[in-house]
Tab-separated table of C-alpha atoms in Angstrom:
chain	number	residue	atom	x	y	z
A	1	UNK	CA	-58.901	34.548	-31.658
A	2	UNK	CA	-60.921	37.597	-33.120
A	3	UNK	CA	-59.206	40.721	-32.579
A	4	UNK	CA	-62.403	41.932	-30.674
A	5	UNK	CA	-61.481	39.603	-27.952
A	6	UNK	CA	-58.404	40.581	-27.082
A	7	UNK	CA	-57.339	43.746	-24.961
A	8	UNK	CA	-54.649	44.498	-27.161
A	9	UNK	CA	-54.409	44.590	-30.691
A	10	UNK	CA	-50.512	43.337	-31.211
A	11	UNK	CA	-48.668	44.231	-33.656
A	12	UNK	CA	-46.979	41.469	-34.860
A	13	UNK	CA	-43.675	42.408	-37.395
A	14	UNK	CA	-40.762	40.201	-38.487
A	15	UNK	CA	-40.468	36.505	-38.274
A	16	UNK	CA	-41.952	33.014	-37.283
A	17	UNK	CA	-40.176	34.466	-33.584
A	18	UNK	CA	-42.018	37.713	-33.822
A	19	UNK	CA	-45.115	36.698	-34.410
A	20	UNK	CA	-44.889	33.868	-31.598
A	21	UNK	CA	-43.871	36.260	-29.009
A	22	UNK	CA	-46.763	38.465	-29.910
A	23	UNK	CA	-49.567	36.024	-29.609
A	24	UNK	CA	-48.244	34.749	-26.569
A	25	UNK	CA	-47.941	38.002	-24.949
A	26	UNK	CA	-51.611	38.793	-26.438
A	27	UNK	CA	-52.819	35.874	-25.088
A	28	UNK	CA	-51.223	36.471	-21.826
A	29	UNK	CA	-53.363	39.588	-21.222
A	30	UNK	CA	-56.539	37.944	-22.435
A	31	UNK	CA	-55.906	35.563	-20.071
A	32	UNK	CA	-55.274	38.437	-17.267
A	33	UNK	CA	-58.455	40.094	-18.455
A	34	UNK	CA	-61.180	37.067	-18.435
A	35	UNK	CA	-59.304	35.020	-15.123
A	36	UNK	CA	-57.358	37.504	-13.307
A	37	UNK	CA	-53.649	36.883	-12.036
A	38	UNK	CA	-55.020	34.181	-9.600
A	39	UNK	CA	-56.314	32.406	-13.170
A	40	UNK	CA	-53.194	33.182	-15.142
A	41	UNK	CA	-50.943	30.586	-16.040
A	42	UNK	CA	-48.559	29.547	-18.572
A	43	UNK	CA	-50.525	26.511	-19.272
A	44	UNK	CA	-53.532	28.748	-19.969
A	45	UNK	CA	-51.650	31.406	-22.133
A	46	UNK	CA	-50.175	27.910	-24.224
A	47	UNK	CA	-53.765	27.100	-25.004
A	48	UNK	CA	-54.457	29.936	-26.629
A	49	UNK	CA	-51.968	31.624	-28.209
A	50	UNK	CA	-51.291	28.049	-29.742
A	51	UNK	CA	-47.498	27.590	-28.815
A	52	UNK	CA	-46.298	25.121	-26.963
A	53	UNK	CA	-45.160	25.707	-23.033
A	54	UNK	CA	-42.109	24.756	-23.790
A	55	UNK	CA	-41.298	27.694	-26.437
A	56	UNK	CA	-42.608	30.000	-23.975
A	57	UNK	CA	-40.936	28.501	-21.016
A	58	UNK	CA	-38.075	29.125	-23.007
A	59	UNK	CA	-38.204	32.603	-23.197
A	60	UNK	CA	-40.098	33.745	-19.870
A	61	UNK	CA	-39.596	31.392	-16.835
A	62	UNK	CA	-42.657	31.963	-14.946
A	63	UNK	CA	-46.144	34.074	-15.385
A	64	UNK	CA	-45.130	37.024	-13.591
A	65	UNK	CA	-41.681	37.159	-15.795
A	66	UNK	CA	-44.909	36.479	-18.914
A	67	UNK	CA	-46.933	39.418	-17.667
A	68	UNK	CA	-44.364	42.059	-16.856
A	69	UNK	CA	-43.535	41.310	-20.723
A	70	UNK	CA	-46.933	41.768	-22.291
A	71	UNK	CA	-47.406	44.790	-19.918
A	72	UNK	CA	-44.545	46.373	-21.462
A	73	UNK	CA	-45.952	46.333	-25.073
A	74	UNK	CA	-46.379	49.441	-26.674
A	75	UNK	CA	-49.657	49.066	-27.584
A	76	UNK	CA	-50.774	49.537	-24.028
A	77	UNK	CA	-50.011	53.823	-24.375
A	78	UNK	CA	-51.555	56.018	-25.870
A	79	UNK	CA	-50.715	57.831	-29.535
A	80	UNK	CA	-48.457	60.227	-29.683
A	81	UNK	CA	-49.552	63.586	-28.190
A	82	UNK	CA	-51.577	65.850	-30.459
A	83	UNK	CA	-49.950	68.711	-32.172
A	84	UNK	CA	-52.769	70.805	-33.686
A	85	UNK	CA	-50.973	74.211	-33.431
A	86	UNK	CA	-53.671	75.082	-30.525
A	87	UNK	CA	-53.475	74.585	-26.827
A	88	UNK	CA	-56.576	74.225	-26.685
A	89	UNK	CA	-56.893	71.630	-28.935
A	90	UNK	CA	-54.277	69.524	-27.968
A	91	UNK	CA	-55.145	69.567	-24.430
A	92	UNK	CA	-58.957	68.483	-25.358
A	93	UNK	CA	-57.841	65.933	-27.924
A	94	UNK	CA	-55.188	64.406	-25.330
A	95	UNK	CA	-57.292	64.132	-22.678
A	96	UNK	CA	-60.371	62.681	-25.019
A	97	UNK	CA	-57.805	60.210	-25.977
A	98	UNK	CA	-56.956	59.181	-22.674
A	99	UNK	CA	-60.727	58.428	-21.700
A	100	UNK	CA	-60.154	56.346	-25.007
A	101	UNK	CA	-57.863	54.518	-23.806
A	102	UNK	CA	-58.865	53.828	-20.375
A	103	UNK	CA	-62.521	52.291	-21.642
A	104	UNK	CA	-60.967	50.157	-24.363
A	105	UNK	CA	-58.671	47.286	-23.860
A	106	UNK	CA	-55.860	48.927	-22.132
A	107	UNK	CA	-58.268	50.197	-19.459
A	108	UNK	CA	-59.239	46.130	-19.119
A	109	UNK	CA	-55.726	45.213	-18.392
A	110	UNK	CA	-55.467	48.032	-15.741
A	111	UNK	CA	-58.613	47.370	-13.769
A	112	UNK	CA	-57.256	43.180	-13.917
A	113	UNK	CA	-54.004	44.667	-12.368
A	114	UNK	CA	-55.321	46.644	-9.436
A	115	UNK	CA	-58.136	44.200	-7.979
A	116	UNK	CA	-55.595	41.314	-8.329
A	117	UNK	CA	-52.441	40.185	-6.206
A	118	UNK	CA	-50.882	41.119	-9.240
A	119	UNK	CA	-50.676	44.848	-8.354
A	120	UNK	CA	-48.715	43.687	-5.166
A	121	UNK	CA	-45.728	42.795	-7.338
A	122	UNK	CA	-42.690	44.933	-7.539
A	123	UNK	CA	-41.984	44.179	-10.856
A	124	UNK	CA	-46.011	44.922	-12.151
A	125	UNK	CA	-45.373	48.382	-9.836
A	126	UNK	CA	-42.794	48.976	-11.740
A	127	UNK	CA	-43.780	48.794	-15.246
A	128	UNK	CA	-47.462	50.313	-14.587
A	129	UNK	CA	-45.385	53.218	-12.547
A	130	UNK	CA	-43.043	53.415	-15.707
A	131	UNK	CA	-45.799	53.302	-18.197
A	132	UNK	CA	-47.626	56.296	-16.420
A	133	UNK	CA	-44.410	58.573	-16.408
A	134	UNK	CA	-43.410	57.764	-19.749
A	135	UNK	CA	-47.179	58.694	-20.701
A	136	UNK	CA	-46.571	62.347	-18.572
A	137	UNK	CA	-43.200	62.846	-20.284
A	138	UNK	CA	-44.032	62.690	-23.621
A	139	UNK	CA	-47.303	64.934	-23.124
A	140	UNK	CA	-45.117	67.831	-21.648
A	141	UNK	CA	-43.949	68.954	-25.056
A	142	UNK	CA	-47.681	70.538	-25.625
A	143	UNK	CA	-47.675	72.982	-22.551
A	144	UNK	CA	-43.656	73.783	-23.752
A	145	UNK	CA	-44.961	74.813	-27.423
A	146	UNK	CA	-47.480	76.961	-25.659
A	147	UNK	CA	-44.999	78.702	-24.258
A	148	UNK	CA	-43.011	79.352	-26.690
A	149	UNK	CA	-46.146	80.880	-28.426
A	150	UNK	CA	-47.684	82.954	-25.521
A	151	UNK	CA	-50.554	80.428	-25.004
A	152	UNK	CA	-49.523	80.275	-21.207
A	153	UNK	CA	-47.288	82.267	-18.779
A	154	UNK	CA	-43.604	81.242	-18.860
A	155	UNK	CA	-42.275	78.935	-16.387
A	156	UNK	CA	-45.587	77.433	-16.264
A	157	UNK	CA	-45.358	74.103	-14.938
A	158	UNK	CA	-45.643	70.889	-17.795
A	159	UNK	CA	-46.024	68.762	-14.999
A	160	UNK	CA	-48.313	70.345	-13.093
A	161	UNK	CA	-50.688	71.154	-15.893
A	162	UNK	CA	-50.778	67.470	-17.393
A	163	UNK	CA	-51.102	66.145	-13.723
A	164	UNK	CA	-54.352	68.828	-13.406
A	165	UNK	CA	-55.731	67.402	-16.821
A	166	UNK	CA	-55.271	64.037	-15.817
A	167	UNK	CA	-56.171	63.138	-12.158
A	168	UNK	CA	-60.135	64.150	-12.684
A	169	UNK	CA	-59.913	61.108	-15.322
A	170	UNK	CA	-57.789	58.717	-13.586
A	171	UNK	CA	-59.494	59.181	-10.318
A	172	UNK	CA	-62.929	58.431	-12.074
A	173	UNK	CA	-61.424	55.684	-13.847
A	174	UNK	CA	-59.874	54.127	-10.213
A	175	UNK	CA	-61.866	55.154	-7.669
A	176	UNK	CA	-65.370	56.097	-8.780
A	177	UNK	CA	-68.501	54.326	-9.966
A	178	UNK	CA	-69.296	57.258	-11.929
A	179	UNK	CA	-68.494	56.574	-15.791
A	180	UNK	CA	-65.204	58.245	-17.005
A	181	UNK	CA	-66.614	59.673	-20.857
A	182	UNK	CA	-65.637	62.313	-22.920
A	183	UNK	CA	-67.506	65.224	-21.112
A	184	UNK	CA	-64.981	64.657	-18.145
A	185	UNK	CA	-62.522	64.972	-20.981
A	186	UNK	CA	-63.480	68.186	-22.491
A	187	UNK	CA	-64.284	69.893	-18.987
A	188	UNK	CA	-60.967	69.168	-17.822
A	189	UNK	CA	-59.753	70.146	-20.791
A	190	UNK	CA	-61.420	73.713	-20.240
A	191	UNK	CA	-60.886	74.281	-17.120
A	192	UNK	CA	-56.870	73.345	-17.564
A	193	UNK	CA	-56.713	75.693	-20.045
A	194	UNK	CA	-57.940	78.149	-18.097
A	195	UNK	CA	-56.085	77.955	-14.988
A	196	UNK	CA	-52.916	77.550	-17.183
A	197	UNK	CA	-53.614	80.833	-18.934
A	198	UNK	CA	-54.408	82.536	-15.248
A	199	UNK	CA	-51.075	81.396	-14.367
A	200	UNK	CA	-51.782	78.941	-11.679
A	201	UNK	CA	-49.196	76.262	-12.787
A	202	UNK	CA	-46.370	78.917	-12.537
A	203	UNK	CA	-43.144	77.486	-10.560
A	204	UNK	CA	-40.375	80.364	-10.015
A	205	UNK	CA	-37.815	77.451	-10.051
């Protein structure tokens, strides 16, 4: 399989059993991406990842025990948050990177999840709720360094500014037909920056 095809690059360290449960959780979300979660099946996944149903039976006992794996690969989230020395900057280059992500592969995967039965799980919830959290958590470190430097107001908010930055592109990327590209990036960007310098995202609390 050419790496173009598939929606996630996986890394694949280690072993013989590293490198099996990589291409079967690559080929899992392939198969997600080109036949949906009505279309996904461990027979399917067996075909192309080239290991047998049996290994993977083995290890995951049905699809949805198969998916909730692959959708808890790292290679699904984004880079680490920039740290350019400049609010500004990091803010821009974050939220650039997030448009990124949501019109490569990852976005793919997503899109497969929410107009399938799929998103109806509890466990898929779960993992897509955790993956968007874990996403917000490790981006709150740029608002604390500005701060610390007099970029923004203390107390501001972390949470409130990354939640402004974000929804414009997430709500394009969900709800809209209107293409979610890097100028939705960069105006959020600004006009973040801006509010968080005004104070708007200060909590007494």
């Amino acid at each position: 399989m050419a790496d173009d095809q598939s929606p996630v690059k996986a890394r694949r360290p280690g072993g013989r059993s590293a490198r099996v449960r990589a291409a079967v959780l690559e080929a899992t979300l392939v198969e997600l991406v080109e036949k949906g979660y009505a279309g996904l099946s461990v027979d399917g996944v067996a075909t192309r990842s080239g290991v047998h149903r049996t290994s993977i039976y083995r290890r995951w006992s049905n699809r949805e025990a198969l998916l909730v794996a692959a959708l808890e690969s790292p290679d699904l989230l984004m880079d680490h948050p920039p740290d350019t020395g400049s609010f500004d900057d990091d803010l821009r280059i974050y939220s650039e990177s997030a448009v990124e992500v949501l019109n490569g592969p990852p976005g793919a995967v997503l899109r497969a999840l929410l107009v399938s039965e799929a998103s109806s799980l509890e466990s898929v919830a779960r993992v897509i709720r955790n993956g968007f959290l874990t996403l917000r958590s490790s981006s709150l470190p740029m608002v604390e360094r500005a701060m610390v430097a007099g970029a923004v107001p203390v107390k501001t908010d972390a949470v409130d500014v990354m939640d402004h930055l974000l929804a414009p592109i997430y709500f394009r990327f969900l709800r809209s037909d209107e293409p979610v590209d890097v100028a939705v990036a960069t105006q959020g960007a600004a006009a973040t920056v801006v509010a968080a310098r005004a104070g708007v995202f200060v909590r007494d609390r």
